[in-house]
mmCIF file of C-alpha atoms in Angstrom:
data_model
loop_
_atom_site.group_PDB
_atom_site.id
_atom_site.type_symbol
_atom_site.label_atom_id
_atom_site.label_comp_id
_atom_site.label_asym_id
_atom_site.label_seq_id
_atom_site.Cartn_x
_atom_site.Cartn_y
_atom_site.Cartn_z
ATOM 1 C CA MET Y 1270 -59.799 70.719 -37.562
ATOM 2 C CA GLU Y 1271 -57.268 67.924 -37.135
ATOM 3 C CA LEU Y 1272 -54.431 69.886 -35.542
ATOM 4 C CA ILE Y 1273 -50.870 69.075 -34.577
ATOM 5 C CA ALA Y 1274 -49.705 71.779 -32.161
ATOM 6 C CA GLY Y 1275 -46.121 71.947 -31.014
ATOM 7 C CA ASP Y 1276 -43.964 73.862 -28.551
ATOM 8 C CA ILE Y 1277 -40.442 73.433 -29.914
ATOM 9 C CA GLY Y 1278 -37.551 74.113 -27.553
ATOM 10 C CA GLY Y 1279 -33.798 73.860 -27.597
ATOM 11 C CA THR Y 1280 -33.977 71.003 -25.075
ATOM 12 C CA LYS Y 1281 -37.399 69.409 -25.552
ATOM 13 C CA SER Y 1282 -40.315 69.557 -27.962
ATOM 14 C CA TRP Y 1283 -43.889 69.043 -26.773
ATOM 15 C CA LEU Y 1284 -46.378 67.932 -29.440
ATOM 16 C CA ALA Y 1285 -50.135 67.432 -29.210
ATOM 17 C CA TRP Y 1286 -52.720 66.145 -31.700
ATOM 18 C CA VAL Y 1287 -56.137 67.672 -31.078
ATOM 19 C CA VAL Y 1288 -59.425 67.789 -32.952
ATOM 20 C CA GLY Y 1289 -62.239 70.328 -32.823
ATOM 21 C CA ASP Y 1290 -63.957 73.279 -34.437
ATOM 22 C CA ALA Y 1291 -62.683 76.866 -34.455
ATOM 23 C CA GLY Y 1292 -63.981 78.682 -31.393
ATOM 24 C CA GLY Y 1293 -64.875 75.392 -29.686
ATOM 25 C CA ALA Y 1294 -63.186 73.227 -27.070
ATOM 26 C CA PRO Y 1295 -60.508 71.035 -28.694
ATOM 27 C CA ARG Y 1296 -60.227 67.357 -27.744
ATOM 28 C CA LEU Y 1297 -56.790 65.879 -27.119
ATOM 29 C CA LEU Y 1298 -56.092 62.657 -29.032
ATOM 30 C CA PHE Y 1299 -52.354 62.113 -28.519
ATOM 31 C CA GLU Y 1300 -49.488 63.940 -26.847
ATOM 32 C CA LYS Y 1301 -45.778 63.315 -26.374
ATOM 33 C CA VAL Y 1302 -42.593 65.109 -25.324
ATOM 34 C CA TYR Y 1303 -39.361 64.477 -27.238
ATOM 35 C CA ALA Y 1304 -35.704 65.402 -26.728
ATOM 36 C CA SER Y 1305 -35.108 67.911 -29.530
ATOM 37 C CA ALA Y 1306 -31.475 66.902 -29.994
ATOM 38 C CA ASP Y 1307 -32.581 63.383 -30.939
ATOM 39 C CA PHE Y 1308 -33.784 64.679 -34.310
ATOM 40 C CA ALA Y 1309 -31.885 66.198 -37.212
ATOM 41 C CA SER Y 1310 -34.821 68.360 -38.254
ATOM 42 C CA ALA Y 1311 -38.382 69.359 -37.452
ATOM 43 C CA ASP Y 1312 -39.500 67.242 -40.395
ATOM 44 C CA ALA Y 1313 -37.977 64.128 -38.796
ATOM 45 C CA LEU Y 1314 -39.547 64.940 -35.426
ATOM 46 C CA LEU Y 1315 -43.012 65.448 -36.912
ATOM 47 C CA ARG Y 1316 -42.851 62.255 -38.958
ATOM 48 C CA GLN Y 1317 -42.009 60.334 -35.784
ATOM 49 C CA PHE Y 1318 -44.911 61.964 -33.935
ATOM 50 C CA VAL Y 1319 -47.417 61.249 -36.734
ATOM 51 C CA ALA Y 1320 -46.308 57.606 -36.849
ATOM 52 C CA GLU Y 1321 -46.711 57.191 -33.090
ATOM 53 C CA ALA Y 1322 -50.091 58.942 -33.014
ATOM 54 C CA GLN Y 1323 -51.537 56.239 -35.276
ATOM 55 C CA SER Y 1324 -54.475 58.428 -36.259
ATOM 56 C CA THR Y 1325 -56.789 57.163 -38.995
ATOM 57 C CA VAL Y 1326 -57.427 60.761 -40.111
ATOM 58 C CA PRO Y 1327 -54.516 62.873 -41.442
ATOM 59 C CA PRO Y 1328 -53.838 66.292 -39.908
ATOM 60 C CA ASN Y 1329 -54.983 69.326 -41.883
ATOM 61 C CA THR Y 1330 -53.325 71.974 -39.701
ATOM 62 C CA LEU Y 1331 -49.907 72.288 -38.094
ATOM 63 C CA LEU Y 1332 -49.034 75.142 -35.755
ATOM 64 C CA LEU Y 1333 -45.567 75.273 -34.226
ATOM 65 C CA ALA Y 1334 -44.354 77.636 -31.519
ATOM 66 C CA LEU Y 1335 -40.681 78.231 -32.307
ATOM 67 C CA PRO Y 1336 -37.778 79.809 -30.374
ATOM 68 C CA GLY Y 1337 -36.400 82.397 -32.752
ATOM 69 C CA PRO Y 1338 -37.237 85.512 -34.800
ATOM 70 C CA LEU Y 1339 -39.659 84.685 -37.611
ATOM 71 C CA GLN Y 1340 -39.045 86.096 -41.067
ATOM 72 C CA GLY Y 1341 -42.477 85.595 -42.510
ATOM 73 C CA GLN Y 1342 -42.986 81.840 -42.122
ATOM 74 C CA HIS Y 1343 -39.294 80.992 -42.155
ATOM 75 C CA VAL Y 1344 -37.075 80.729 -39.095
ATOM 76 C CA LYS Y 1345 -33.615 79.585 -38.002
ATOM 77 C CA LEU Y 1346 -33.933 78.472 -34.406
ATOM 78 C CA THR Y 1347 -31.817 80.254 -31.815
ATOM 79 C CA ASN Y 1348 -30.622 77.361 -29.628
ATOM 80 C CA LEU Y 1349 -31.183 74.409 -31.957
ATOM 81 C CA ASP Y 1350 -29.555 73.783 -35.329
ATOM 82 C CA TRP Y 1351 -32.820 73.633 -37.280
ATOM 83 C CA THR Y 1352 -34.103 75.876 -40.056
ATOM 84 C CA LEU Y 1353 -37.828 75.671 -40.784
ATOM 85 C CA ASP Y 1354 -39.930 76.910 -43.683
ATOM 86 C CA ALA Y 1355 -43.713 76.569 -43.506
ATOM 87 C CA ALA Y 1356 -44.202 75.977 -47.233
ATOM 88 C CA ASP Y 1357 -41.493 73.304 -47.291
ATOM 89 C CA LEU Y 1358 -43.013 71.498 -44.287
ATOM 90 C CA ALA Y 1359 -46.474 71.635 -45.836
ATOM 91 C CA ALA Y 1360 -45.189 70.049 -49.043
ATOM 92 C CA SER Y 1361 -43.078 67.437 -47.252
ATOM 93 C CA LEU Y 1362 -45.726 66.327 -44.752
ATOM 94 C CA GLY Y 1363 -48.812 66.813 -46.915
ATOM 95 C CA ILE Y 1364 -50.465 69.196 -44.442
ATOM 96 C CA ALA Y 1365 -52.541 71.941 -46.063
ATOM 97 C CA ASP Y 1366 -52.206 74.631 -43.393
ATOM 98 C CA VAL Y 1367 -48.803 75.079 -41.719
ATOM 99 C CA ARG Y 1368 -48.212 78.098 -39.475
ATOM 100 C CA PHE Y 1369 -45.424 79.291 -37.189
ATOM 101 C CA VAL Y 1370 -45.538 81.618 -34.175
ATOM 102 C CA ASN Y 1371 -42.829 82.695 -31.757
ATOM 103 C CA ASP Y 1372 -42.631 80.349 -28.772
ATOM 104 C CA PHE Y 1373 -43.276 83.069 -26.212
ATOM 105 C CA GLN Y 1374 -46.062 84.557 -28.277
ATOM 106 C CA ALA Y 1375 -47.703 81.143 -27.890
ATOM 107 C CA ALA Y 1376 -46.825 81.060 -24.187
ATOM 108 C CA ALA Y 1377 -48.503 84.446 -23.827
ATOM 109 C CA ALA Y 1378 -51.647 83.072 -25.464
ATOM 110 C CA GLY Y 1379 -51.424 80.144 -23.068
ATOM 111 C CA VAL Y 1380 -51.768 82.428 -20.039
ATOM 112 C CA ALA Y 1381 -55.522 82.619 -20.715
ATOM 113 C CA THR Y 1382 -55.736 78.812 -20.368
ATOM 114 C CA LEU Y 1383 -54.190 78.698 -16.889
ATOM 115 C CA ALA Y 1384 -56.118 77.664 -13.793
ATOM 116 C CA ALA Y 1385 -55.508 79.194 -10.370
ATOM 117 C CA SER Y 1386 -53.469 76.120 -9.394
ATOM 118 C CA ASP Y 1387 -51.136 76.682 -12.377
ATOM 119 C CA VAL Y 1388 -49.577 79.847 -10.934
ATOM 120 C CA ILE Y 1389 -47.947 80.979 -7.693
ATOM 121 C CA ALA Y 1390 -48.033 84.646 -6.713
ATOM 122 C CA LEU Y 1391 -44.494 85.948 -6.155
ATOM 123 C CA ASN Y 1392 -45.714 89.511 -5.670
ATOM 124 C CA PRO Y 1393 -49.371 89.243 -4.619
ATOM 125 C CA ARG Y 1394 -50.841 92.469 -5.937
ATOM 126 C CA PRO Y 1395 -54.294 92.804 -7.518
ATOM 127 C CA ALA Y 1396 -54.222 92.368 -11.288
ATOM 128 C CA ASP Y 1397 -56.049 94.804 -13.561
ATOM 129 C CA PRO Y 1398 -58.423 92.609 -15.644
ATOM 130 C CA GLY Y 1399 -57.729 94.687 -18.759
ATOM 131 C CA GLY Y 1400 -54.138 95.630 -18.022
ATOM 132 C CA VAL Y 1401 -51.111 94.832 -20.118
ATOM 133 C CA ARG Y 1402 -49.616 91.421 -19.388
ATOM 134 C CA ALA Y 1403 -46.026 90.327 -19.972
ATOM 135 C CA ILE Y 1404 -44.388 86.940 -19.853
ATOM 136 C CA ILE Y 1405 -40.735 86.016 -19.494
ATOM 137 C CA GLY Y 1406 -39.131 82.643 -19.127
ATOM 138 C CA ALA Y 1407 -35.756 81.043 -18.620
ATOM 139 C CA GLY Y 1408 -35.525 77.746 -20.476
ATOM 140 C CA THR Y 1409 -32.689 76.866 -22.795
ATOM 141 C CA GLY Y 1410 -32.808 80.575 -23.700
ATOM 142 C CA MET Y 1411 -34.738 83.592 -22.384
ATOM 143 C CA GLY Y 1412 -38.146 84.366 -23.871
ATOM 144 C CA LEU Y 1413 -40.247 87.519 -23.696
ATOM 145 C CA ALA Y 1414 -43.673 88.453 -25.034
ATOM 146 C CA PHE Y 1415 -46.456 90.815 -24.048
ATOM 147 C CA MET Y 1416 -50.255 90.848 -24.267
ATOM 148 C CA VAL Y 1417 -52.645 93.733 -24.856
ATOM 149 C CA ALA Y 1418 -56.432 93.549 -24.576
ATOM 150 C CA ASP Y 1419 -58.433 94.736 -27.608
ATOM 151 C CA SER Y 1420 -61.750 96.619 -27.485
ATOM 152 C CA SER Y 1421 -63.635 93.370 -26.840
ATOM 153 C CA GLY Y 1422 -61.380 92.483 -23.910
ATOM 154 C CA ARG Y 1423 -59.676 89.642 -25.766
ATOM 155 C CA TYR Y 1424 -55.913 89.550 -25.290
ATOM 156 C CA ARG Y 1425 -53.626 89.659 -28.323
ATOM 157 C CA SER Y 1426 -50.077 88.417 -27.862
ATOM 158 C CA PHE Y 1427 -46.968 89.914 -29.444
ATOM 159 C CA ALA Y 1428 -43.527 88.378 -29.848
ATOM 160 C CA SER Y 1429 -40.272 89.971 -28.744
ATOM 161 C CA GLU Y 1430 -36.581 89.134 -28.829
ATOM 162 C CA GLY Y 1431 -35.978 91.212 -25.710
ATOM 163 C CA GLY Y 1432 -33.929 88.460 -24.076
ATOM 164 C CA HIS Y 1433 -31.152 89.354 -26.527
ATOM 165 C CA THR Y 1434 -30.917 92.985 -25.412
ATOM 166 C CA ASP Y 1435 -27.666 94.092 -23.771
ATOM 167 C CA PHE Y 1436 -26.993 92.796 -20.279
ATOM 168 C CA ALA Y 1437 -26.436 95.611 -17.780
ATOM 169 C CA PRO Y 1438 -24.600 94.711 -14.554
ATOM 170 C CA GLY Y 1439 -26.020 96.020 -11.288
ATOM 171 C CA ASN Y 1440 -22.965 95.776 -9.010
ATOM 172 C CA ALA Y 1441 -19.215 95.159 -9.033
ATOM 173 C CA LEU Y 1442 -19.588 91.355 -9.090
ATOM 174 C CA GLN Y 1443 -21.833 91.549 -12.128
ATOM 175 C CA VAL Y 1444 -19.408 93.953 -13.829
ATOM 176 C CA ARG Y 1445 -16.715 91.284 -13.518
ATOM 177 C CA LEU Y 1446 -19.159 88.721 -14.914
ATOM 178 C CA LEU Y 1447 -19.844 90.976 -17.894
ATOM 179 C CA GLU Y 1448 -16.123 91.407 -18.534
ATOM 180 C CA ARG Y 1449 -15.554 87.641 -18.430
ATOM 181 C CA LEU Y 1450 -18.436 86.864 -20.774
ATOM 182 C CA ARG Y 1451 -17.606 89.708 -23.153
ATOM 183 C CA ALA Y 1452 -14.079 88.302 -23.533
ATOM 184 C CA GLU Y 1453 -15.582 84.943 -24.531
ATOM 185 C CA TYR Y 1454 -18.685 85.884 -26.537
ATOM 186 C CA GLY Y 1455 -18.337 89.516 -27.579
ATOM 187 C CA HIS Y 1456 -21.954 90.645 -27.243
ATOM 188 C CA VAL Y 1457 -23.487 89.726 -23.888
ATOM 189 C CA SER Y 1458 -27.267 89.608 -23.728
ATOM 190 C CA TRP Y 1459 -29.594 88.906 -20.803
ATOM 191 C CA GLU Y 1460 -29.997 85.397 -22.225
ATOM 192 C CA ARG Y 1461 -26.257 84.875 -21.675
ATOM 193 C CA VAL Y 1462 -26.749 85.290 -17.920
ATOM 194 C CA VAL Y 1463 -30.356 84.201 -17.275
ATOM 195 C CA SER Y 1464 -31.105 80.886 -18.976
ATOM 196 C CA GLY Y 1465 -30.346 77.209 -18.753
ATOM 197 C CA SER Y 1466 -27.506 77.811 -21.196
ATOM 198 C CA ALA Y 1467 -26.002 80.343 -18.782
ATOM 199 C CA MET Y 1468 -25.691 77.997 -15.796
ATOM 200 C CA ASN Y 1469 -22.283 76.591 -16.730
ATOM 201 C CA ASP Y 1470 -20.814 80.062 -17.289
ATOM 202 C CA LEU Y 1471 -22.178 81.327 -13.964
ATOM 203 C CA TYR Y 1472 -20.739 78.344 -12.112
ATOM 204 C CA ARG Y 1473 -17.312 78.672 -13.731
ATOM 205 C CA PHE Y 1474 -17.306 82.390 -12.977
ATOM 206 C CA CYS Y 1475 -18.111 81.758 -9.301
ATOM 207 C CA CYS Y 1476 -15.402 79.077 -9.100
ATOM 208 C CA THR Y 1477 -12.891 81.638 -10.371
ATOM 209 C CA GLU Y 1478 -14.180 84.310 -7.994
ATOM 210 C CA GLN Y 1479 -13.660 81.959 -5.039
ATOM 211 C CA GLY Y 1480 -10.319 80.609 -6.193
ATOM 212 C CA LEU Y 1481 -11.653 77.088 -6.812
ATOM 213 C CA ALA Y 1482 -10.716 74.644 -9.567
ATOM 214 C CA LEU Y 1483 -12.851 74.800 -12.685
ATOM 215 C CA PRO Y 1484 -14.971 71.749 -13.510
ATOM 216 C CA GLY Y 1485 -13.677 69.483 -16.243
ATOM 217 C CA GLU Y 1486 -17.099 69.095 -17.858
ATOM 218 C CA PRO Y 1487 -19.975 71.570 -18.393
ATOM 219 C CA VAL Y 1488 -22.320 71.888 -15.427
ATOM 220 C CA GLY Y 1489 -26.016 72.140 -16.302
ATOM 221 C CA GLY Y 1490 -28.851 73.443 -14.185
ATOM 222 C CA ALA Y 1491 -29.824 70.142 -12.542
ATOM 223 C CA GLU Y 1492 -26.232 69.375 -11.585
ATOM 224 C CA LEU Y 1493 -25.729 72.914 -10.318
ATOM 225 C CA VAL Y 1494 -28.726 72.538 -7.990
ATOM 226 C CA ALA Y 1495 -27.406 69.162 -6.820
ATOM 227 C CA ARG Y 1496 -23.946 70.592 -6.141
ATOM 228 C CA ALA Y 1497 -25.448 73.476 -4.216
ATOM 229 C CA GLY Y 1498 -27.498 71.039 -2.128
ATOM 230 C CA ALA Y 1499 -24.318 69.098 -1.370
ATOM 231 C CA GLY Y 1500 -22.627 72.230 -0.009
ATOM 232 C CA ASP Y 1501 -20.562 73.314 -3.037
ATOM 233 C CA ARG Y 1502 -20.100 76.990 -2.197
ATOM 234 C CA ALA Y 1503 -19.422 78.030 -5.800
ATOM 235 C CA ALA Y 1504 -22.689 76.367 -6.832
ATOM 236 C CA VAL Y 1505 -24.548 78.146 -4.015
ATOM 237 C CA ALA Y 1506 -23.029 81.451 -5.146
ATOM 238 C CA ALA Y 1507 -23.952 80.719 -8.777
ATOM 239 C CA LEU Y 1508 -27.587 80.052 -7.897
ATOM 240 C CA ASP Y 1509 -27.744 83.222 -5.790
ATOM 241 C CA LEU Y 1510 -26.248 85.166 -8.701
ATOM 242 C CA PHE Y 1511 -28.747 83.611 -11.104
ATOM 243 C CA VAL Y 1512 -31.675 84.636 -8.865
ATOM 244 C CA ASP Y 1513 -30.295 88.182 -8.556
ATOM 245 C CA LEU Y 1514 -29.939 88.472 -12.326
ATOM 246 C CA TYR Y 1515 -33.345 86.941 -13.027
ATOM 247 C CA GLY Y 1516 -34.943 89.338 -10.580
ATOM 248 C CA ALA Y 1517 -33.160 92.306 -12.150
ATOM 249 C CA TRP Y 1518 -34.409 91.263 -15.600
ATOM 250 C CA ALA Y 1519 -37.963 90.808 -14.306
ATOM 251 C CA GLY Y 1520 -37.795 94.307 -12.826
ATOM 252 C CA ASN Y 1521 -36.635 95.689 -16.178
ATOM 253 C CA VAL Y 1522 -39.606 94.061 -17.924
ATOM 254 C CA ALA Y 1523 -41.933 95.476 -15.268
ATOM 255 C CA LEU Y 1524 -40.639 98.969 -16.052
ATOM 256 C CA LEU Y 1525 -40.756 98.454 -19.827
ATOM 257 C CA TYR Y 1526 -44.353 97.237 -20.032
ATOM 258 C CA GLN Y 1527 -45.909 98.159 -16.654
ATOM 259 C CA PRO Y 1528 -47.889 94.890 -16.799
ATOM 260 C CA ARG Y 1529 -50.709 95.691 -14.406
ATOM 261 C CA GLY Y 1530 -52.509 92.645 -15.760
ATOM 262 C CA GLY Y 1531 -49.648 90.496 -14.507
ATOM 263 C CA LEU Y 1532 -46.007 89.678 -15.121
ATOM 264 C CA TYR Y 1533 -45.825 85.922 -15.681
ATOM 265 C CA ILE Y 1534 -42.596 83.970 -15.216
ATOM 266 C CA ALA Y 1535 -42.489 80.692 -17.135
ATOM 267 C CA GLY Y 1536 -39.906 78.269 -18.527
ATOM 268 C CA GLY Y 1537 -38.426 74.989 -17.377
ATOM 269 C CA VAL Y 1538 -35.590 76.573 -15.396
ATOM 270 C CA SER Y 1539 -38.067 78.793 -13.559
ATOM 271 C CA ARG Y 1540 -40.176 75.807 -12.487
ATOM 272 C CA HIS Y 1541 -37.154 73.830 -11.303
ATOM 273 C CA LEU Y 1542 -35.967 76.800 -9.226
ATOM 274 C CA GLN Y 1543 -39.407 77.453 -7.748
ATOM 275 C CA ALA Y 1544 -38.196 77.549 -4.133
ATOM 276 C CA HIS Y 1545 -35.418 80.012 -5.034
ATOM 277 C CA LEU Y 1546 -37.814 82.332 -6.892
ATOM 278 C CA GLN Y 1547 -40.332 82.236 -4.042
ATOM 279 C CA ALA Y 1548 -37.669 83.374 -1.588
ATOM 280 C CA PRO Y 1549 -37.497 87.157 -0.878
ATOM 281 C CA ARG Y 1550 -34.211 87.503 -2.773
ATOM 282 C CA PHE Y 1551 -35.899 87.404 -6.196
ATOM 283 C CA MET Y 1552 -38.397 90.220 -5.626
ATOM 284 C CA THR Y 1553 -35.753 92.232 -3.747
ATOM 285 C CA ALA Y 1554 -33.589 92.143 -6.875
ATOM 286 C CA ALA Y 1555 -36.600 92.937 -9.088
ATOM 287 C CA GLY Y 1556 -37.448 96.019 -7.043
ATOM 288 C CA ASP Y 1557 -33.889 97.376 -6.913
ATOM 289 C CA LYS Y 1558 -34.675 100.162 -9.405
ATOM 290 C CA GLY Y 1559 -33.883 103.314 -7.443
ATOM 291 C CA ARG Y 1560 -36.629 105.912 -7.888
ATOM 292 C CA MET Y 1561 -38.766 103.417 -9.803
ATOM 293 C CA ARG Y 1562 -38.845 100.803 -7.019
ATOM 294 C CA GLY Y 1563 -42.493 101.565 -6.288
ATOM 295 C CA VAL Y 1564 -43.511 100.975 -9.908
ATOM 296 C CA VAL Y 1565 -42.079 97.460 -9.835
ATOM 297 C CA GLU Y 1566 -43.488 96.685 -6.394
ATOM 298 C CA ARG Y 1567 -47.024 97.508 -7.589
ATOM 299 C CA MET Y 1568 -46.921 94.943 -10.394
ATOM 300 C CA PRO Y 1569 -48.515 91.527 -9.788
ATOM 301 C CA VAL Y 1570 -45.917 88.825 -10.476
ATOM 302 C CA PHE Y 1571 -46.798 85.156 -10.985
ATOM 303 C CA LEU Y 1572 -44.676 82.027 -11.399
ATOM 304 C CA VAL Y 1573 -46.196 79.604 -13.915
ATOM 305 C CA VAL Y 1574 -45.840 76.001 -12.712
ATOM 306 C CA GLN Y 1575 -47.910 74.438 -15.521
ATOM 307 C CA PRO Y 1576 -45.388 72.649 -17.798
ATOM 308 C CA ARG Y 1577 -47.838 72.508 -20.754
ATOM 309 C CA LEU Y 1578 -48.100 76.293 -21.085
ATOM 310 C CA GLY Y 1579 -46.425 76.469 -24.508
ATOM 311 C CA VAL Y 1580 -48.412 73.725 -26.172
ATOM 312 C CA GLN Y 1581 -51.641 74.974 -24.570
ATOM 313 C CA GLY Y 1582 -50.885 78.377 -26.049
ATOM 314 C CA ALA Y 1583 -50.202 76.869 -29.472
ATOM 315 C CA ILE Y 1584 -53.551 75.061 -29.355
ATOM 316 C CA ALA Y 1585 -55.355 78.195 -28.189
ATOM 317 C CA THR Y 1586 -53.729 80.197 -31.022
ATOM 318 C CA ALA Y 1587 -54.820 77.690 -33.652
ATOM 319 C CA PHE Y 1588 -58.422 77.597 -32.419
ATOM 320 C CA ALA Y 1589 -58.770 81.330 -31.717
ATOM 321 C CA PRO Y 1590 -61.458 83.153 -33.704
ATOM 322 C CA PRO Y 1591 -60.076 85.584 -36.326
#
């Protein structure tokens, strides 16, 4: 198999060209990360990648992990203005086998490829080798998938759009946040408050709460961290609020799936905020579930620090035995 595997995100797209046999160990030939916004379409991105790979053998398989709900093999991406159709891509690029999976379904498959050094235990509890696993991740948006072991012990991954479920505030401050966001967006999902896209709204909200002037330009995650490090109290408050909300969402997922095999936290934002998520505040917020606190506290929780998780999962999905 000559495979192009891709993890397509609202901010960046990670592509890899690998070769191998189904069920075997694939060999990496070429790999590159692109800024997604630099391309008008997935077709344009893939043509650029194929040209740069300079392979003498054409690809026969393309598997893309995509951020959005799949309708068969057709998808309109959630945080990127691209619409993809597998049959159209196959015809345009001359690739016989084109397949799509949800990005966090691929990330879930990628969990099996992780080494011990690729994760940090946030709640060090023993994992059940055959227990349900779940994975969440703040990137441009908020992803969620879960994994269930079959009778042979092999994990199967399942996509979800749970990040778009209704946000539920946990205290008076978060109620005011909900009211502010509802006035602007109408429906307010967990993705609206726990994602890279949410950082600017959280910062502006905290500026208003503290009676400070609003920024003239949008403030992204990296700038928010920098402002907090420089002593900007609204930025510090925004990061604390983000950690509280992320922890609350993680606790919800722990209750929904009871992932005794592990709750994995992935995504670019999660990696960049590693020190904040390792602090006690995150797990305190996760466990703030009243009578169900003990259920959450028993779940093993891991932070994924391997940036290639998505593309590794896409490769593993393509080479998995039927």
